[in-house]
Short mmCIF file of C-alpha atoms in Angstrom, two decimals:
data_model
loop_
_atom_site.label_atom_id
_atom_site.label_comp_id
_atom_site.label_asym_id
_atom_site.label_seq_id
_atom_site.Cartn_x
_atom_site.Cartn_y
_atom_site.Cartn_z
CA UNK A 1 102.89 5.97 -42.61
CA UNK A 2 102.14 5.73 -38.96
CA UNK A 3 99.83 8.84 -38.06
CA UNK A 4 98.89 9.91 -34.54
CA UNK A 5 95.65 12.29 -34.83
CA UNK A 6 93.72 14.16 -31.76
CA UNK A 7 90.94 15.67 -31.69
CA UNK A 8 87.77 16.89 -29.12
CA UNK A 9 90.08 19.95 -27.21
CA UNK A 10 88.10 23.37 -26.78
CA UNK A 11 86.88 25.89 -24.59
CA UNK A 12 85.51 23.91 -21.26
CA UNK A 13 84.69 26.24 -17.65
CA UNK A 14 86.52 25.29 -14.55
CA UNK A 15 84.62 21.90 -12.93
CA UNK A 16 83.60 20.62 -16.20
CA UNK A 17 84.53 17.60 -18.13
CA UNK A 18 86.10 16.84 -21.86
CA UNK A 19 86.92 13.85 -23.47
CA UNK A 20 90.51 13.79 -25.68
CA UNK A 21 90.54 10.88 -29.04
CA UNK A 22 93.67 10.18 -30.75
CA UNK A 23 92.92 8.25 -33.78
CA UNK A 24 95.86 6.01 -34.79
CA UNK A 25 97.05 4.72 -38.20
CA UNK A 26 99.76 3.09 -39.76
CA UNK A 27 100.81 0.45 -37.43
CA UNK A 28 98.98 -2.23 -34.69
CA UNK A 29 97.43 0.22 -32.33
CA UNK A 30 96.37 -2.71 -30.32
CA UNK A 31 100.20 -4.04 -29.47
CA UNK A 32 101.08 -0.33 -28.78
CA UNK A 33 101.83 1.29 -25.34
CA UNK A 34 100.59 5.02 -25.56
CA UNK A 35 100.60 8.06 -22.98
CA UNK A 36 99.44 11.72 -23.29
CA UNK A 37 102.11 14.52 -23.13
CA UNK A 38 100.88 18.05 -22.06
CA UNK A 39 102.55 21.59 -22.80
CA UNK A 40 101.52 24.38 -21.30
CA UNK A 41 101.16 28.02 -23.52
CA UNK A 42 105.11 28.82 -23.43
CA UNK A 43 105.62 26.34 -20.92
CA UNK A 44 107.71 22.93 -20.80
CA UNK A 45 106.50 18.93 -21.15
CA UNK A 46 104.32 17.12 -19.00
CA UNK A 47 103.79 13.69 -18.84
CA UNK A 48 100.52 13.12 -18.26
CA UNK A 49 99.94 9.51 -17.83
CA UNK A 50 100.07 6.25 -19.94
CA UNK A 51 97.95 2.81 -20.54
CA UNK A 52 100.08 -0.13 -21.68
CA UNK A 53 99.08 -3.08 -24.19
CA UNK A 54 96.32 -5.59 -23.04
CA UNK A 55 98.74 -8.12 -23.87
CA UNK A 56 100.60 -6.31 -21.31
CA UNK A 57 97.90 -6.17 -18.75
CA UNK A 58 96.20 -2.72 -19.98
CA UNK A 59 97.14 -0.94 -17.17
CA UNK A 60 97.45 2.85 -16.86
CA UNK A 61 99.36 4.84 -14.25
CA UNK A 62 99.20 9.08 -14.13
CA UNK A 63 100.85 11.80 -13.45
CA UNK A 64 100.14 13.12 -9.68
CA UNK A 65 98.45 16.35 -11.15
CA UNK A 66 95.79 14.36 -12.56
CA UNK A 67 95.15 11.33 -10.83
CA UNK A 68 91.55 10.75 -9.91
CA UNK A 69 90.74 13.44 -12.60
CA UNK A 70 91.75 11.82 -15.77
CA UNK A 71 90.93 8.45 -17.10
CA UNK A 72 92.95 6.92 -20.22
CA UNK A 73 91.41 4.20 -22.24
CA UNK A 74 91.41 2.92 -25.66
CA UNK A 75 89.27 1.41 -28.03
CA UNK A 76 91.83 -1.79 -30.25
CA UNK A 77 88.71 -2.25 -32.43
CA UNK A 78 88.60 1.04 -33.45
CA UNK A 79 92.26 2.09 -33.05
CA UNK A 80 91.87 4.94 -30.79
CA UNK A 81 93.03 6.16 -27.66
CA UNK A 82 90.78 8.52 -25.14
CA UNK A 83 91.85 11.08 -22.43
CA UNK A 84 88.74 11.71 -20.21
CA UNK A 85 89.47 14.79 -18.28
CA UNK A 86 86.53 15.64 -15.41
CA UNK A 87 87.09 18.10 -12.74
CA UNK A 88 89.14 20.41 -14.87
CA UNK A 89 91.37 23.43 -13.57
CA UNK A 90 92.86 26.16 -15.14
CA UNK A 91 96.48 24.96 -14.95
CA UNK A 92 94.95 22.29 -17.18
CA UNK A 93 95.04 24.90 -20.06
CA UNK A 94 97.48 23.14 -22.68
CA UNK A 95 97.99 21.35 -25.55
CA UNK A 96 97.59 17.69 -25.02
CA UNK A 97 99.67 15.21 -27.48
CA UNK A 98 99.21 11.61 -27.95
CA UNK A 99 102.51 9.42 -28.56
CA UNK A 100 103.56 6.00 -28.61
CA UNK A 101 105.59 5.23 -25.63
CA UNK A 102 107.97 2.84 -26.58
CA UNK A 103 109.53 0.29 -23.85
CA UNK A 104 112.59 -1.73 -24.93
CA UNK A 105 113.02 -5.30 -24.53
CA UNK A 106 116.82 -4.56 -23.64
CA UNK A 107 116.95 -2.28 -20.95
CA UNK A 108 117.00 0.18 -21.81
CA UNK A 109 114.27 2.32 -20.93
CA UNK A 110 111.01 3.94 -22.40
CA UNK A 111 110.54 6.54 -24.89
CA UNK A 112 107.98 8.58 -27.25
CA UNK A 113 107.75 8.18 -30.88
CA UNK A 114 105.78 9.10 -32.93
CA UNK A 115 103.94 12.10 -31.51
CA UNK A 116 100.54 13.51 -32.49
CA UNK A 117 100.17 17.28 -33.72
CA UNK A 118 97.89 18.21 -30.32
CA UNK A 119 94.67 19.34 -29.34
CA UNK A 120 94.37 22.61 -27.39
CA UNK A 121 92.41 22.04 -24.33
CA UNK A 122 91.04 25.66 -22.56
CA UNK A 123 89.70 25.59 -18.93
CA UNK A 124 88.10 29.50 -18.33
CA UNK A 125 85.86 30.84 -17.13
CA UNK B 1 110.08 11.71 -8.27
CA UNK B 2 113.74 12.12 -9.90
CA UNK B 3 114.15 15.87 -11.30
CA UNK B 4 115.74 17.02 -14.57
CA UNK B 5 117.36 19.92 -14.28
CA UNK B 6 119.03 21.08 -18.23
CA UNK B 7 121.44 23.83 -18.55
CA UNK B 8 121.58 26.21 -20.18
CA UNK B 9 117.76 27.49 -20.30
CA UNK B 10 118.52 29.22 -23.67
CA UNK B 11 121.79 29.74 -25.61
CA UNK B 12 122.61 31.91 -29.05
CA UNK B 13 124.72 30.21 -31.60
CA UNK B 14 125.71 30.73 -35.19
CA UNK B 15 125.82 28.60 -38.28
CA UNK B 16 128.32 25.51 -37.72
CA UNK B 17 128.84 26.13 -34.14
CA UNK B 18 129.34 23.20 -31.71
CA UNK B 19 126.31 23.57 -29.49
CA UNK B 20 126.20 21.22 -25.93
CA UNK B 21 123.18 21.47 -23.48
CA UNK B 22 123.40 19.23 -20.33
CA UNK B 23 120.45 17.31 -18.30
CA UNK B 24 121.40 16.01 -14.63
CA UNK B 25 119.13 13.84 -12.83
CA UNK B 26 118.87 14.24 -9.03
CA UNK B 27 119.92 10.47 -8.85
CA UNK B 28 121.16 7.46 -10.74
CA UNK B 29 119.26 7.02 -13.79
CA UNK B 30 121.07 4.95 -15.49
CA UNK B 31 121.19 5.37 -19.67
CA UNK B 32 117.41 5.85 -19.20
CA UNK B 33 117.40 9.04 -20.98
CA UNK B 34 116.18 10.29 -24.38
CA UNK B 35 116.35 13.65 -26.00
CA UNK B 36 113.31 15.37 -28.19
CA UNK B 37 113.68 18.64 -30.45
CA UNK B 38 110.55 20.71 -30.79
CA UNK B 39 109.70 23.76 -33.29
CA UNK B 40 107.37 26.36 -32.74
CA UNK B 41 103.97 25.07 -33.03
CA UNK B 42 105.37 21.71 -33.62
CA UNK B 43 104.62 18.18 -31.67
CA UNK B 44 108.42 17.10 -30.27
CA UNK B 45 110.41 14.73 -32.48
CA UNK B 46 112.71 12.05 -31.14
CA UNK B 47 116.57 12.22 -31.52
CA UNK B 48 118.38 10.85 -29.00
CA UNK B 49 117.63 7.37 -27.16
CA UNK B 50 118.74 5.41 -24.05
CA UNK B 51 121.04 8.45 -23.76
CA UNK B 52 123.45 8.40 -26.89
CA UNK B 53 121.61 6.22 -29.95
CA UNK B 54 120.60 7.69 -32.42
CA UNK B 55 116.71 7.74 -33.59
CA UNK B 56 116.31 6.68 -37.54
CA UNK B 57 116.18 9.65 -40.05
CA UNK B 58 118.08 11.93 -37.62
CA UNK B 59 121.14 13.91 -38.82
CA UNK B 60 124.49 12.15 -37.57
CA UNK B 61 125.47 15.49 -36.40
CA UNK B 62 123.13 15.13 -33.42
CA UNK B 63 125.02 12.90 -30.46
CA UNK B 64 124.12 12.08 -27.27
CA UNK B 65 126.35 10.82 -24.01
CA UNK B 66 126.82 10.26 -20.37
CA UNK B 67 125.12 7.92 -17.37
CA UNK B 68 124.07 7.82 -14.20
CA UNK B 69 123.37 11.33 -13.57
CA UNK B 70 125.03 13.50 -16.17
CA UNK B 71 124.04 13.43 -20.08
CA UNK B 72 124.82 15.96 -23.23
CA UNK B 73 123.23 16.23 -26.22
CA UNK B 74 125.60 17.92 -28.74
CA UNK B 75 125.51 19.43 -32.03
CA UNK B 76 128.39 19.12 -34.15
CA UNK B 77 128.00 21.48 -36.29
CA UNK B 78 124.51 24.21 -35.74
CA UNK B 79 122.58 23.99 -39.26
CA UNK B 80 119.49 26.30 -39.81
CA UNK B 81 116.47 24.17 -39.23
CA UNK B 82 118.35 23.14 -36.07
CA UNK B 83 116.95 26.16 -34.14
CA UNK B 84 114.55 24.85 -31.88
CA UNK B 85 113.76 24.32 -27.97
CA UNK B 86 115.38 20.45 -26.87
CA UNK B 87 114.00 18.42 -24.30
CA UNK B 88 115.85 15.53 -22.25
CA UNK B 89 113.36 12.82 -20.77
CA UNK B 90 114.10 10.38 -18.31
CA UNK B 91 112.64 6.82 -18.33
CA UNK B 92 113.95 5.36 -15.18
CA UNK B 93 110.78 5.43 -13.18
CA UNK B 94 107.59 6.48 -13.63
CA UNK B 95 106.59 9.42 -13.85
CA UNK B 96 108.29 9.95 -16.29
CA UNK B 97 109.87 13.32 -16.47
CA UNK B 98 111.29 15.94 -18.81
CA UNK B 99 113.55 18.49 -18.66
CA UNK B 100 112.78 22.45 -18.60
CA UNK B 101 114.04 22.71 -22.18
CA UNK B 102 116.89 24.28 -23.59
CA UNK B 103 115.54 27.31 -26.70
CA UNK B 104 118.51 27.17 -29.67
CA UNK B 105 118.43 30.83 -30.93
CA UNK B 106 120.14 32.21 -33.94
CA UNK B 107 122.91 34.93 -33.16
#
């Protein structure tokens, strides 16, 4: 059964730092392309950035909110993908999901499945 | 970066209505478009695809169409656990972006 499973959100102050893991199971992490989906309390989705495959090139890209703020990484060895989050805000307040972005060989496009169950991540004072 | 706009943001429906929400992008996206239903308190699942296939395991009443710069996502016939908020998501460019969401509610 492929299992997406996050964990380290909390209650961090504005300025400080936290560090996201999504533990992955069920199917070769290491070929996988992943990003990190935000939401907000009552609020909509927000991509928040992605890292591809190393056989891909391993490359990440971001959402403008967060560039220079966040860092995505992962570990193949250990099957896990990070979200380091420094210089945090309050608008960063949300739940942050991990998913497997998808990217077809056809054309025809880019997609997220499976999904995590989220982390809350809390930036007050 | 492309917008998403969906209409409506929330509808009421009964029991085996025929529910349609729309998703526009603010230019040519191709098919590049998938559609996600979330729960309360739920991650988002995956329905729709490249704009009208259909994700494994989801119920054939779910069907999505269009291009370029118009989609729907439609519900053939409105069962119970189909009350939820849907989401389109465009994959043209990066970022990628979703819509505001579209909250199904039981009349």
């Amino acid at each position: 059964e492929v299992q997406l499973v996050e964990s380290g959100g909390g209650l961090v102050k504005p300025g400080g730092s936290l560090r996201l893991s999504c533990a992955a199971s069920g199917f070769t992490f290491s070929n996988a392309w992943m990003s990190w989906v935000r939401q907000a309390p009552g609020k909509g989705l927000e991509w928040v950035g992605r890292i591809k495959s190393k056989t891909d090139g391993g490359t990440t890209d971001y959402a403008a909110p967060v560039k220079g703020r966040f860092t995505i990484s992962r570990d193949d060895s250990k099957n896990t993908l990070y979200l380091q989050m420094n210089s945090l805000k309050t608008e960063d307040t949300a739940v942050y999901y991990c998913t497997t972005e998808y990217s077809s060989s056809s054309g025809q496009g880019n997609w997220f499945d499976p999904w995590g169950q989220g982390t809350l991540v809390t930036v007050s004072s | 970066d492309i917008q998403m706009t969906q209409s409506p943001f929330s509808l009421s429906a009964s029991v085996g209505d025929r529910v349609t929400i729309t998703c526009r992008a603010s230019q040519n996206i191709n098919n590049y478009l998938n559609w996600y239903q979330q729960k309360p308190g739920k991650a988002p699942q995956l329905l729709i695809y490249a704009a009208s296939s259909l994700q494994s395991g989801v119920p054939s009443r779910f069907s999505g169409s269009g291009s370029g710069t118009y989609f729907t996502l439609t519900i053939s016939s409105l069962q119970p656990e189909d009350f939820a908020t849907y989401y389109c998501q465009r994959s043209y460019s990066i970022p990628w972006t979703f819509g505001q969401g579209t909250k199904v509610e039981i009349k």
